[in-house]
């Protein structure tokens, strides 16, 4: 049974989709689906492409859906062509941002050091970073998935004070599960999330570790989400492909029952 103090969180990662006005219908349908969200219900966040951010306040007005971005510059301003800074994101009302998604690590060469600096930039601007960690298939096959994932988390988190870290969210996303349809079993997801929480407790103390929300991501669908979300150390889901369907995202959100 998970700690009821941690409010379940479902985050939809739209990736490079729904970037403009063509996504407005999706947002309206999503808003209709979850119009009745109350304070004690799971939290729902969409992580949109930068180009959609100016449209989100209007599209989601009057709904409890929150939003954020998929990337952040480690720098606040300057000669960083193509990058988007923390102040720019907060200027559009973002409250969340992904850091270290495996697609950024793979396609943009983001190292643990870069991810560390992005997490620090998010915290500096009071954005909640959703730090993504997780192993590729070769590492899992070699039985090194815990070591790999804990090392990624450790390298991303050295530095900030514990008080800041309680605002953090960590998403365990095994690379072999992302976009493949091969969702991790609830036991496999719990094994890693439990190890991450144990590591956080050793590193920052049990009180901080109990506050930090841990998500599972990788081929989550409404048909698989409830069993995963029942695990004691899993506080929500990071949803990619399935988040593009508002009905499916709302169904995943409904499967994350409030804790009592
Ligand atoms: P997926 O993506 O749900 O399509 O596997 C998850 C993610 O990349 O965050």
CSV table of C-alpha atoms and ligand atoms in Angstrom, one decimal:
chain,number,residue,atom,x,y,z
A,1,UNK,CA,0.0,0.0,0.0
A,2,UNK,CA,1.6,3.3,-1.1
A,3,UNK,CA,1.9,6.3,1.2
A,4,UNK,CA,-1.4,8.2,0.9
A,5,UNK,CA,0.5,11.4,1.3
A,6,UNK,CA,1.8,11.1,-2.2
A,7,UNK,CA,-0.9,12.2,-4.6
A,8,UNK,CA,-1.0,10.0,-7.7
A,9,UNK,CA,0.2,11.7,-10.8
A,10,UNK,CA,-0.5,10.8,-14.4
A,11,UNK,CA,1.6,12.7,-16.9
A,12,UNK,CA,1.0,12.5,-20.6
A,13,UNK,CA,4.1,13.0,-22.8
A,14,UNK,CA,2.9,14.1,-26.2
A,15,UNK,CA,6.4,14.0,-27.7
A,16,UNK,CA,6.5,15.7,-31.1
A,17,UNK,CA,2.7,15.6,-31.6
A,18,UNK,CA,-0.2,17.9,-31.1
A,19,UNK,CA,2.0,20.9,-31.4
A,20,UNK,CA,-0.5,23.5,-32.7
A,21,UNK,CA,-4.1,24.3,-33.2
A,22,UNK,CA,-4.8,20.8,-34.5
A,23,UNK,CA,-4.4,19.6,-30.9
A,24,UNK,CA,-7.1,21.9,-29.6
A,25,UNK,CA,-9.8,19.3,-30.1
A,26,UNK,CA,-7.7,16.8,-28.1
A,27,UNK,CA,-7.4,19.2,-25.2
A,28,UNK,CA,-11.1,20.0,-25.2
A,29,UNK,CA,-12.0,16.3,-25.2
A,30,UNK,CA,-9.5,15.7,-22.4
A,31,UNK,CA,-10.9,18.6,-20.4
A,32,UNK,CA,-14.5,17.2,-20.8
A,33,UNK,CA,-13.4,13.7,-19.7
A,34,UNK,CA,-11.9,14.8,-16.5
A,35,UNK,CA,-13.9,17.9,-15.7
A,36,UNK,CA,-14.9,16.5,-12.3
A,37,UNK,CA,-11.4,16.2,-11.0
A,38,UNK,CA,-11.4,17.1,-7.3
A,39,UNK,CA,-8.5,17.9,-5.0
A,40,UNK,CA,-8.2,14.4,-3.6
A,41,UNK,CA,-8.2,12.8,-7.0
A,42,UNK,CA,-5.1,11.9,-9.0
A,43,UNK,CA,-3.3,14.8,-10.7
A,44,UNK,CA,-3.2,15.0,-14.5
A,45,UNK,CA,-0.4,16.8,-16.3
A,46,UNK,CA,0.2,17.1,-20.1
A,47,UNK,CA,3.8,17.6,-21.3
A,48,UNK,CA,3.4,19.4,-24.6
A,49,UNK,CA,5.7,20.5,-27.4
A,50,UNK,CA,6.9,24.1,-27.0
A,51,UNK,CA,4.7,25.3,-29.8
A,52,UNK,CA,1.6,24.2,-28.0
A,53,UNK,CA,2.5,26.0,-24.8
A,54,UNK,CA,0.9,29.4,-25.7
A,55,UNK,CA,-2.4,27.6,-26.5
A,56,UNK,CA,-2.7,25.6,-23.4
A,57,UNK,CA,-3.8,28.2,-20.8
A,58,UNK,CA,-6.9,28.9,-22.9
A,59,UNK,CA,-7.5,25.3,-23.9
A,60,UNK,CA,-7.3,24.0,-20.4
A,61,UNK,CA,-8.9,27.0,-18.6
A,62,UNK,CA,-11.4,26.0,-16.0
A,63,UNK,CA,-10.1,22.4,-15.9
A,64,UNK,CA,-7.8,20.9,-13.3
A,65,UNK,CA,-5.3,19.7,-16.0
A,66,UNK,CA,-1.9,21.1,-15.5
A,67,UNK,CA,0.9,21.3,-18.1
A,68,UNK,CA,4.6,21.4,-18.7
A,69,UNK,CA,7.3,21.0,-21.3
A,70,UNK,CA,9.4,18.1,-22.5
A,71,UNK,CA,12.9,19.8,-22.2
A,72,UNK,CA,14.6,22.7,-20.6
A,73,UNK,CA,17.9,24.4,-21.2
A,74,UNK,CA,20.5,24.1,-18.3
A,75,UNK,CA,21.1,27.9,-18.9
A,76,UNK,CA,18.8,30.8,-18.2
A,77,UNK,CA,19.6,32.9,-21.2
A,78,UNK,CA,22.3,33.6,-23.8
A,79,UNK,CA,23.8,32.2,-27.0
A,80,UNK,CA,22.1,28.8,-27.0
A,81,UNK,CA,20.4,28.6,-30.3
A,82,UNK,CA,17.2,26.6,-30.3
A,83,UNK,CA,17.1,26.1,-26.6
A,84,UNK,CA,14.2,27.1,-24.2
A,85,UNK,CA,15.0,28.3,-20.7
A,86,UNK,CA,13.3,27.9,-17.4
A,87,UNK,CA,12.1,31.5,-17.3
A,88,UNK,CA,10.6,31.1,-20.7
A,89,UNK,CA,8.7,28.0,-19.6
A,90,UNK,CA,7.4,29.6,-16.4
A,91,UNK,CA,6.4,32.6,-18.5
A,92,UNK,CA,4.0,30.3,-20.3
A,93,UNK,CA,2.6,28.9,-17.1
A,94,UNK,CA,4.5,25.6,-17.1
A,95,UNK,CA,4.8,23.9,-13.8
A,96,UNK,CA,6.5,20.6,-14.9
A,97,UNK,CA,9.3,19.7,-17.2
A,98,UNK,CA,10.9,16.4,-18.3
A,99,UNK,CA,14.6,15.9,-17.8
A,100,UNK,CA,16.7,13.1,-19.2
A,101,UNK,CA,14.0,11.3,-21.3
A,102,UNK,CA,15.8,8.4,-23.0
A,103,UNK,CA,14.9,9.8,-26.4
A,104,UNK,CA,16.8,13.0,-25.5
A,105,UNK,CA,19.7,10.9,-24.2
A,106,UNK,CA,19.8,8.8,-27.4
A,107,UNK,CA,19.0,11.4,-30.1
A,108,UNK,CA,20.6,14.5,-28.6
A,109,UNK,CA,23.5,12.9,-26.7
A,110,UNK,CA,22.4,14.1,-23.3
A,111,UNK,CA,24.7,12.8,-20.7
A,112,UNK,CA,24.1,12.3,-17.0
A,113,UNK,CA,25.9,15.6,-16.5
A,114,UNK,CA,23.6,17.5,-18.9
A,115,UNK,CA,20.6,15.9,-17.2
A,116,UNK,CA,21.9,16.9,-13.8
A,117,UNK,CA,22.2,20.5,-15.0
A,118,UNK,CA,18.7,20.5,-16.4
A,119,UNK,CA,17.2,19.1,-13.2
A,120,UNK,CA,19.1,21.9,-11.3
A,121,UNK,CA,17.7,24.5,-13.8
A,122,UNK,CA,14.2,23.3,-13.3
A,123,UNK,CA,14.5,23.4,-9.5
A,124,UNK,CA,16.0,26.9,-9.7
A,125,UNK,CA,12.9,28.1,-11.5
A,126,UNK,CA,10.4,26.3,-9.3
A,127,UNK,CA,9.5,23.9,-12.0
A,128,UNK,CA,8.9,20.3,-11.0
A,129,UNK,CA,11.4,18.2,-12.8
A,130,UNK,CA,10.3,14.7,-13.9
A,131,UNK,CA,13.6,13.0,-14.1
A,132,UNK,CA,13.6,9.9,-16.4
A,133,UNK,CA,15.9,7.0,-15.7
A,134,UNK,CA,15.9,3.4,-17.0
A,135,UNK,CA,18.0,0.7,-18.6
A,136,UNK,CA,18.2,-0.5,-22.2
A,137,UNK,CA,17.5,-4.2,-22.9
A,138,UNK,CA,21.1,-5.3,-22.9
A,139,UNK,CA,21.6,-4.0,-19.4
A,140,UNK,CA,18.4,-5.8,-18.2
A,141,UNK,CA,19.4,-9.0,-19.9
A,142,UNK,CA,22.8,-8.8,-18.1
A,143,UNK,CA,20.9,-8.3,-14.8
A,144,UNK,CA,22.4,-4.9,-14.2
A,145,UNK,CA,19.2,-2.9,-14.3
A,146,UNK,CA,19.1,-1.8,-10.7
A,147,UNK,CA,22.7,-0.6,-10.7
A,148,UNK,CA,22.3,1.2,-14.0
A,149,UNK,CA,19.1,3.0,-12.9
A,150,UNK,CA,20.3,4.0,-9.5
A,151,UNK,CA,23.6,5.3,-11.0
A,152,UNK,CA,21.6,7.5,-13.4
A,153,UNK,CA,19.5,8.8,-10.5
A,154,UNK,CA,22.5,9.4,-8.3
A,155,UNK,CA,24.4,11.3,-11.0
A,156,UNK,CA,21.4,13.5,-11.9
A,157,UNK,CA,20.7,14.5,-8.3
A,158,UNK,CA,24.0,15.3,-6.6
A,159,UNK,CA,24.0,18.9,-5.4
A,160,UNK,CA,20.6,20.3,-4.7
A,161,UNK,CA,19.4,20.5,-1.0
A,162,UNK,CA,17.0,17.9,0.2
A,163,UNK,CA,14.2,20.5,0.6
A,164,UNK,CA,14.3,21.1,-3.1
A,165,UNK,CA,14.4,17.4,-3.9
A,166,UNK,CA,11.1,16.7,-2.3
A,167,UNK,CA,9.5,18.6,-5.2
A,168,UNK,CA,11.1,16.2,-7.6
A,169,UNK,CA,9.4,13.4,-9.5
A,170,UNK,CA,11.3,10.4,-10.8
A,171,UNK,CA,10.0,8.3,-13.7
A,172,UNK,CA,11.4,4.8,-14.1
A,173,UNK,CA,11.2,4.2,-17.9
A,174,UNK,CA,13.0,1.0,-19.1
A,175,UNK,CA,14.1,1.9,-22.6
A,176,UNK,CA,13.0,-1.6,-23.9
A,177,UNK,CA,9.4,-0.7,-22.9
A,178,UNK,CA,9.1,2.7,-24.5
A,179,UNK,CA,7.0,2.7,-27.5
A,180,UNK,CA,7.4,-1.0,-28.0
A,181,UNK,CA,4.1,-2.4,-26.5
A,182,UNK,CA,6.2,-4.4,-24.0
A,183,UNK,CA,5.1,-3.0,-20.7
A,184,UNK,CA,7.0,-4.1,-17.6
A,185,UNK,CA,5.3,-6.4,-15.3
A,186,UNK,CA,4.0,-4.8,-12.1
A,187,UNK,CA,6.6,-6.8,-10.1
A,188,UNK,CA,9.4,-5.6,-12.4
A,189,UNK,CA,8.3,-2.0,-12.2
A,190,UNK,CA,7.9,-2.2,-8.4
A,191,UNK,CA,11.4,-3.9,-8.0
A,192,UNK,CA,13.1,-0.9,-9.5
A,193,UNK,CA,10.9,1.8,-8.0
A,194,UNK,CA,11.4,0.2,-4.6
A,195,UNK,CA,15.1,0.2,-5.1
A,196,UNK,CA,15.0,3.9,-6.1
A,197,UNK,CA,13.1,4.8,-3.0
A,198,UNK,CA,15.5,2.8,-0.9
A,199,UNK,CA,18.4,4.6,-2.5
A,200,UNK,CA,16.7,8.0,-1.8
A,201,UNK,CA,16.2,7.0,1.8
A,202,UNK,CA,19.9,6.1,2.2
A,203,UNK,CA,21.0,9.2,0.5
A,204,UNK,CA,18.5,11.9,1.8
A,205,UNK,CA,16.7,10.3,4.7
A,206,UNK,CA,13.5,8.3,5.0
A,207,UNK,CA,11.3,11.4,5.3
A,208,UNK,CA,12.4,12.9,2.0
A,209,UNK,CA,12.3,9.5,0.3
A,210,UNK,CA,8.6,9.1,1.4
A,211,UNK,CA,7.6,12.4,-0.2
A,212,UNK,CA,9.2,11.9,-3.6
A,213,UNK,CA,6.8,10.6,-6.2
A,214,UNK,CA,7.9,7.7,-8.4
A,215,UNK,CA,6.3,7.0,-11.8
A,216,UNK,CA,6.5,4.1,-14.1
A,217,UNK,CA,6.6,4.7,-17.9
A,218,UNK,CA,6.8,2.5,-21.0
A,219,UNK,CA,3.8,1.3,-23.0
A,220,UNK,CA,1.3,2.1,-20.3
A,221,UNK,CA,-2.3,1.7,-21.5
A,222,UNK,CA,-5.6,1.7,-19.7
A,223,UNK,CA,-5.6,-2.1,-19.8
A,224,UNK,CA,-2.3,-2.3,-17.9
A,225,UNK,CA,-2.3,0.8,-15.7
A,226,UNK,CA,-4.3,-0.3,-12.7
A,227,UNK,CA,-2.1,-3.3,-11.7
A,228,UNK,CA,1.0,-1.2,-12.0
A,229,UNK,CA,-0.4,1.7,-10.1
A,230,UNK,CA,-1.4,-0.6,-7.2
A,231,UNK,CA,2.3,-1.2,-6.4
A,232,UNK,CA,3.5,0.3,-3.1
A,233,UNK,CA,6.3,2.4,-4.5
A,234,UNK,CA,4.6,3.5,-7.8
A,235,UNK,CA,2.8,6.8,-7.5
A,236,UNK,CA,1.7,7.3,-11.1
A,237,UNK,CA,2.5,6.8,-14.7
A,238,UNK,CA,4.3,8.7,-17.5
A,239,UNK,CA,2.3,7.9,-20.6
A,240,UNK,CA,3.5,8.4,-24.2
A,241,UNK,CA,1.6,7.0,-27.1
A,242,UNK,CA,-1.6,6.3,-25.2
A,243,UNK,CA,-1.7,10.0,-24.0
A,244,UNK,CA,-2.5,11.1,-27.6
A,245,UNK,CA,-6.0,9.6,-27.2
A,246,UNK,CA,-7.9,11.7,-24.7
A,247,UNK,CA,-10.3,8.9,-23.8
A,248,UNK,CA,-7.4,6.5,-23.1
A,249,UNK,CA,-5.4,9.1,-21.1
A,250,UNK,CA,-8.6,9.8,-19.0
A,251,UNK,CA,-9.1,6.1,-18.5
A,252,UNK,CA,-5.5,5.7,-17.2
A,253,UNK,CA,-6.1,8.7,-14.9
A,254,UNK,CA,-9.3,7.1,-13.6
A,255,UNK,CA,-7.4,3.9,-12.9
A,256,UNK,CA,-5.1,5.7,-10.5
A,257,UNK,CA,-7.5,5.7,-7.5
A,258,UNK,CA,-7.0,8.3,-4.8
A,259,UNK,CA,-5.4,6.8,-1.7
A,260,UNK,CA,-7.2,6.7,1.6
B,1,LIG,P1,5.2,5.1,-24.4
B,1,LIG,O1,6.2,6.3,-24.1
B,1,LIG,O2,4.1,5.2,-23.4
B,1,LIG,O3,4.7,5.4,-25.8
B,1,LIG,O4,5.9,3.8,-24.3
B,1,LIG,C1,6.5,6.6,-22.7
B,1,LIG,C2,7.5,7.8,-22.7
B,1,LIG,O5,8.3,7.8,-23.6
B,1,LIG,O6,7.5,8.6,-21.8
